[in-house]
Coordinates of C-alpha atoms and ligand atoms in Angstrom, one line a residue:
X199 CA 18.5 2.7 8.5
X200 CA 15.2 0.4 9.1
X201 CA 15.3 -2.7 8.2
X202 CA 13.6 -4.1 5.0
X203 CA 12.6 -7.1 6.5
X204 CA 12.3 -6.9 9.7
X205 CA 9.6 -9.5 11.5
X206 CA 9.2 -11.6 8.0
X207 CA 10.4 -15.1 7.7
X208 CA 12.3 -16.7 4.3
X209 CA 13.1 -20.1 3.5
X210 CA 15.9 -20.4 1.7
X211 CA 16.5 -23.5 -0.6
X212 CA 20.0 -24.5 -2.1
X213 CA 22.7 -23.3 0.1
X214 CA 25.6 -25.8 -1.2
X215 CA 28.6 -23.8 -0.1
X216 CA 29.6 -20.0 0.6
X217 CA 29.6 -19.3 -3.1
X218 CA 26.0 -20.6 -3.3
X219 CA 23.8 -17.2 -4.6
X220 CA 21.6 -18.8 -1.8
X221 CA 24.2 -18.3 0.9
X222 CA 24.6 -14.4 -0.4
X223 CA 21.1 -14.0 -0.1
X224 CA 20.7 -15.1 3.4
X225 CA 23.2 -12.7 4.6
X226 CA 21.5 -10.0 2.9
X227 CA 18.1 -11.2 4.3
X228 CA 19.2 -11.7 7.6
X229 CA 20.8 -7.9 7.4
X230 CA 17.6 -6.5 6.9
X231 CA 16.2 -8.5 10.1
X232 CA 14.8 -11.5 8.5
X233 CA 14.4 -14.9 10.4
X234 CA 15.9 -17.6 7.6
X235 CA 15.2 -21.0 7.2
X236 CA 18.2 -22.7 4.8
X237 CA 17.9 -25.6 3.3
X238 CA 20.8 -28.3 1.3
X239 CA 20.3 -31.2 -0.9
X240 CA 21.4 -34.5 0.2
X241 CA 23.6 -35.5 4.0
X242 CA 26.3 -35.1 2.0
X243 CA 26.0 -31.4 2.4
X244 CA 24.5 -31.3 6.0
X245 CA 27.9 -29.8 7.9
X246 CA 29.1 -27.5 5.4
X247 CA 25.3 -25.7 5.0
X248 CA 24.7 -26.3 9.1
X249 CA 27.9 -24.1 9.4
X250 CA 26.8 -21.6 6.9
X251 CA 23.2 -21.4 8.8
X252 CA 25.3 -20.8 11.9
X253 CA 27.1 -17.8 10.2
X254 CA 24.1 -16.4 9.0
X255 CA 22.1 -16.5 12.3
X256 CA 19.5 -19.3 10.5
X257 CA 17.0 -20.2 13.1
X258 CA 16.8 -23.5 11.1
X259 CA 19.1 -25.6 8.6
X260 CA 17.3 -29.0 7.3
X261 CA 17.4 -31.3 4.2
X262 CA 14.7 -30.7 1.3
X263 CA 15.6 -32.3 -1.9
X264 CA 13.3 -30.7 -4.3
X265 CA 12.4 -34.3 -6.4
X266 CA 11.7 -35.5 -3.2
X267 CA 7.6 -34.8 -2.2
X268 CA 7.9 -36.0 1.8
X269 CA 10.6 -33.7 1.7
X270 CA 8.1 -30.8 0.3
X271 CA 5.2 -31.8 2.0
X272 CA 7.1 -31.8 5.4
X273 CA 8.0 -28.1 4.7
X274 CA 4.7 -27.2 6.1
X275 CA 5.3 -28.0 9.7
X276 CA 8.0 -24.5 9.7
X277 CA 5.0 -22.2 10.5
X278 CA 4.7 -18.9 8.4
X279 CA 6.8 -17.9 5.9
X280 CA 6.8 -14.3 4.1
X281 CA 9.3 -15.2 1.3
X282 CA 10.9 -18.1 -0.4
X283 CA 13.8 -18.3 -2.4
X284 CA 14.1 -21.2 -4.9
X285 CA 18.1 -20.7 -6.0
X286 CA 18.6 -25.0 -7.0
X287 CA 19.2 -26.3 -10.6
X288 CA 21.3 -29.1 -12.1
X289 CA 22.0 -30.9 -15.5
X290 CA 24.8 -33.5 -16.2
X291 CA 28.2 -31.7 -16.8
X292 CA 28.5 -33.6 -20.4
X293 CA 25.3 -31.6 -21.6
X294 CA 27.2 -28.5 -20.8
X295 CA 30.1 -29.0 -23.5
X296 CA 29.0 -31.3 -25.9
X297 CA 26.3 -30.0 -28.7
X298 CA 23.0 -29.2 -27.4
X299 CA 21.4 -31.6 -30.4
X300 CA 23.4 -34.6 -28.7
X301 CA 20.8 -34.0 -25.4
X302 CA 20.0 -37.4 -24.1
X303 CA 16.0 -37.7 -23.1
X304 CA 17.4 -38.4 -19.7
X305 CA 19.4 -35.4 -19.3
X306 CA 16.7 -33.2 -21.0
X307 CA 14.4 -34.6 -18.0
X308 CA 16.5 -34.5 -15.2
X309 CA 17.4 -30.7 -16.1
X310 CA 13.8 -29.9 -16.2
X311 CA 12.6 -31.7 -13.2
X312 CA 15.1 -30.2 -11.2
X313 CA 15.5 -26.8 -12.2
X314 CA 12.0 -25.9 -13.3
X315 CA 9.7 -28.4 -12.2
X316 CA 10.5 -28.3 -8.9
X317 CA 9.6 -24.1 -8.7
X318 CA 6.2 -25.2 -9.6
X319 CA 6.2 -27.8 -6.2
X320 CA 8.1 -25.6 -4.3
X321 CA 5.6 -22.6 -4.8
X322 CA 2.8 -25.3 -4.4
X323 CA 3.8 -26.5 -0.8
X324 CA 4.6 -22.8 0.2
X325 CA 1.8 -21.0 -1.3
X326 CA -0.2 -22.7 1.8
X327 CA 2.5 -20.8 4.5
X328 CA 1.9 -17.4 3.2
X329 CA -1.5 -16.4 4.5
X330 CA -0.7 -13.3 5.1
X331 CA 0.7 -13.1 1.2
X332 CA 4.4 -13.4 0.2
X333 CA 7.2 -13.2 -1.8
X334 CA 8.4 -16.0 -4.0
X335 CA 11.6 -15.8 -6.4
X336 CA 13.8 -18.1 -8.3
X337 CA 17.6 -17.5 -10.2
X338 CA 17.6 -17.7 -13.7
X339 CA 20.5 -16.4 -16.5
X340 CA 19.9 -15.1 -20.0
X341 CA 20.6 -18.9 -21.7
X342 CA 17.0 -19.0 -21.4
X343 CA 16.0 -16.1 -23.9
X344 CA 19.5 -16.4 -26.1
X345 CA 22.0 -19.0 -27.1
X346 CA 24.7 -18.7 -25.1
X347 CA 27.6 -21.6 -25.9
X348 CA 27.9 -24.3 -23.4
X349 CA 24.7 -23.2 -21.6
X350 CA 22.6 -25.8 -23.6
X351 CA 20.5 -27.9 -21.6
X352 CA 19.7 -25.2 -19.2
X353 CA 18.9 -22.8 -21.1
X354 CA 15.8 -25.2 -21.9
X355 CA 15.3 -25.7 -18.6
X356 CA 15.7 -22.0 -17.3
X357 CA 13.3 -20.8 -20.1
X358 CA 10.5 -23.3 -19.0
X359 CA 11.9 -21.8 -15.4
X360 CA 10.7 -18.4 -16.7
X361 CA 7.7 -19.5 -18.3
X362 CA 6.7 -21.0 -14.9
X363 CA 7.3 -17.8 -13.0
X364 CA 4.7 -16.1 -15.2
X365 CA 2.2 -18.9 -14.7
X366 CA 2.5 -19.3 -11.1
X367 CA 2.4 -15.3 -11.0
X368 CA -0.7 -15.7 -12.3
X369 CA -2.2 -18.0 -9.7
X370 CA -0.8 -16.9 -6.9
X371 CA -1.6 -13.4 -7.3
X372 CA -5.3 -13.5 -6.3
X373 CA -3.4 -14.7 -2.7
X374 CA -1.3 -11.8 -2.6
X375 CA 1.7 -13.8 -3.4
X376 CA 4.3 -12.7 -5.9
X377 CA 6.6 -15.0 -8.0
X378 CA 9.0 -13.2 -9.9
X379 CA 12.9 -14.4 -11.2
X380 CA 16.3 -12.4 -10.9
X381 CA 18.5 -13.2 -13.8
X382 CA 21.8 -12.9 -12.9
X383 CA 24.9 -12.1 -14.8
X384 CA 27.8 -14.5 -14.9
X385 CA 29.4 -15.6 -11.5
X386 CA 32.0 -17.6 -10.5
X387 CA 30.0 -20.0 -8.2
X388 CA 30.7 -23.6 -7.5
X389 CA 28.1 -24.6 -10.3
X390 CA 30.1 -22.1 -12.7
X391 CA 33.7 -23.7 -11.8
X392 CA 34.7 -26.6 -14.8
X393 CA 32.7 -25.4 -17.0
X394 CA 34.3 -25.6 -20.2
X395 CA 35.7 -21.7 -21.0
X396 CA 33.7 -20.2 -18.4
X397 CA 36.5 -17.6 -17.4
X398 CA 36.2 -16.5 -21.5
X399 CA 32.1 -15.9 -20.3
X400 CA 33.4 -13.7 -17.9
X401 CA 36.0 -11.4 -19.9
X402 CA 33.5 -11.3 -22.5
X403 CA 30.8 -9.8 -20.3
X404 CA 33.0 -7.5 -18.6
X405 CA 33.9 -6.0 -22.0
X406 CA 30.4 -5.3 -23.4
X407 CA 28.3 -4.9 -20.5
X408 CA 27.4 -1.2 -19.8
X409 CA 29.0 -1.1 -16.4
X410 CA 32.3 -2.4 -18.1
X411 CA 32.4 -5.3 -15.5
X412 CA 30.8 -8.2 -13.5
X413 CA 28.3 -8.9 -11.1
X414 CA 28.7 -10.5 -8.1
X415 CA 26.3 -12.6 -5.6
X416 CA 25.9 -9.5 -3.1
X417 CA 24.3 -7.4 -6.1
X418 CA 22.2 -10.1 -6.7
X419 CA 20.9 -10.2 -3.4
X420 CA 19.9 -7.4 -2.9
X421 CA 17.6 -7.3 -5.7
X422 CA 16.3 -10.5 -3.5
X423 CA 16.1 -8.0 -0.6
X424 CA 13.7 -6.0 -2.9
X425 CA 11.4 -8.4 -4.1
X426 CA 11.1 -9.8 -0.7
X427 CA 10.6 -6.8 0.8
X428 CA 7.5 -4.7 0.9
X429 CA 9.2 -2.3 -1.9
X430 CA 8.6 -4.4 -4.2
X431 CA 4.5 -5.1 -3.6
X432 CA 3.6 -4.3 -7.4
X433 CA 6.5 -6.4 -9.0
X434 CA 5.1 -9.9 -9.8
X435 CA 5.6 -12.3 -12.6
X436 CA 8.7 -10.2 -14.0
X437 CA 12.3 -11.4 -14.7
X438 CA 14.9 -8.4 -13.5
X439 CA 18.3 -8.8 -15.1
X440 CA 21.2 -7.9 -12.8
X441 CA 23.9 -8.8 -15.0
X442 CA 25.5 -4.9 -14.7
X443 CA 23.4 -3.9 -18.2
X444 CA 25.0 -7.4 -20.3
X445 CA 21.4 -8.1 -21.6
X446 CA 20.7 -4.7 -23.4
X447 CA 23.5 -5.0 -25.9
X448 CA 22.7 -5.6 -29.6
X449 CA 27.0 -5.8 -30.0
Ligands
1JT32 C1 23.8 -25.0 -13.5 C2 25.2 -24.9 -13.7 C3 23.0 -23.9 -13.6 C4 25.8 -23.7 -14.0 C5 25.0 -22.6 -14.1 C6 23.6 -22.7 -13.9 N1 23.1 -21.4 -14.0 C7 24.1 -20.6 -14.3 N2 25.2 -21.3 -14.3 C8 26.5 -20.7 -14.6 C9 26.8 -20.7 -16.1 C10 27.1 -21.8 -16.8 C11 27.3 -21.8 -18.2 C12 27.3 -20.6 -18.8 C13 27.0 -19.4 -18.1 C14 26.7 -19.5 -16.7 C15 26.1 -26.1 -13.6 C16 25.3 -27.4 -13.5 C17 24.1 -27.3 -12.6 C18 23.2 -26.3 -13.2 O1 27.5 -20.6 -20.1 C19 28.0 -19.5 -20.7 C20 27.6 -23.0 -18.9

């Protein structure tokens, strides 16, 4: 089998442990012969992310906190990149169980800023990497487009997210550079675990979804194999759903 991506280079960002979707992609990216540069938020999770770097065969693990601009701007020295995956979002756990209208401002911002502003920064600060054109994608879920309980907050976020992909799509594309979004199903990820009847999510989905089940971070990656790879050269500014089918279903 040739490899998909053999020769490019993808930086990573928001490997937090080896449920991260980031983590699952870097395996799938180093499979098809990608070099991978990984990156974590904060020194608190420096060993755990070096280690998983080490698995993967990363040529490089470093900090870059996406509110952080020295930490974007310093991205730049890593050479040429071919693909970037932005897989990093957060809001405060109380704004995912207590009723959206009861958002603080504060909340509200932080949820933006980090899960949709900093795509726009991140794309910014990479844009300048890809000469040669490139690849960039993001994670989002179907809170954005529909209410789903509990999802609140980020479903405001992961909508401007969305709306983002579209307008750096837009800009980039003269460059060659494609920004596009997977929106994955339900997974039982780190970020998933306490949140408040998250296992019902689950049963749910794997009830009505078309393939009667699931999804789970390999499936997601490779649709990030995909778009990184050349295969996917006309794809740009699009959201793909790999959520096995959930998203179709009227009831
Ligand atoms: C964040 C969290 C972003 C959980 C996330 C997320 N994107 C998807 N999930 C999982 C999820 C969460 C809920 C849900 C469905 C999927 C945790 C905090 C950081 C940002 O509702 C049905 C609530």
């Amino acid at each position: 089998m040739p490899q998909l991506l053999e020769g490019k280079t993808a930086l990573i960002l928001g490997v937090a442990n080896k449920w991260s979707l980031a983590y699952a992609i870097a395996q799938a990216f180093r499979r098809e012969g990608a070099s991978l540069l990984l990156t974590y938020q904060g020194e608190r999770l420096r060993q755990t992310a070096e280690g998983l770097g080490a698995d993967a065969g990363a040529t490089n693990v470093f900090e870059c906190d996406v509110t952080n601009d020295d930490h974007l701007n310093g991205l730049r020295e890593h050479g040429k990149l071919d693909a970037v995956v932005h897989s990093v979002a957060f809001a405060n756990r109380e704004d995912l169980s207590r009723p959206f209208v009861e958002t603080s401002r504060a909340g509200y911002l932080l949820a933006q800023e980090v899960s949709a502003y900093s795509m726009v920064a991140v794309a910014r600060a990479t844009a300048a990497m890809m000469s040669g054109g490139g690849s960039i994608m993001t994670l989002t879920y179907l809170g954005a487009e529909r209410v789903v309980p509990n999802y609140n907050v980020m479903g405001a976020a992961k909508a401007s997210l969305e709306a983002c992909v579209r307008y750096l799509a837009s800009d980039l594309g003269p460059s060659n550079i494609r920004v596009n979004a997977i929106s994955a199903g339900p997974i039982k990820t780190a970020s998933a675990r306490g949140i408040k009847d998250f296992s019902t999510v689950l049963e749910k989905v794997a009830v009505r979804a078309p393939l009667r089940r699931n999804c789970d971070p390999a499936e997601v990656a490779d649709t990030a194999v995909f778009l990184a790879s050349d295969l996917g050269r006309g794809v740009t500014g699009n959201v793909i759903f790999v959520d096995a089918g959930f998203q179709i279903m009227g009831l």
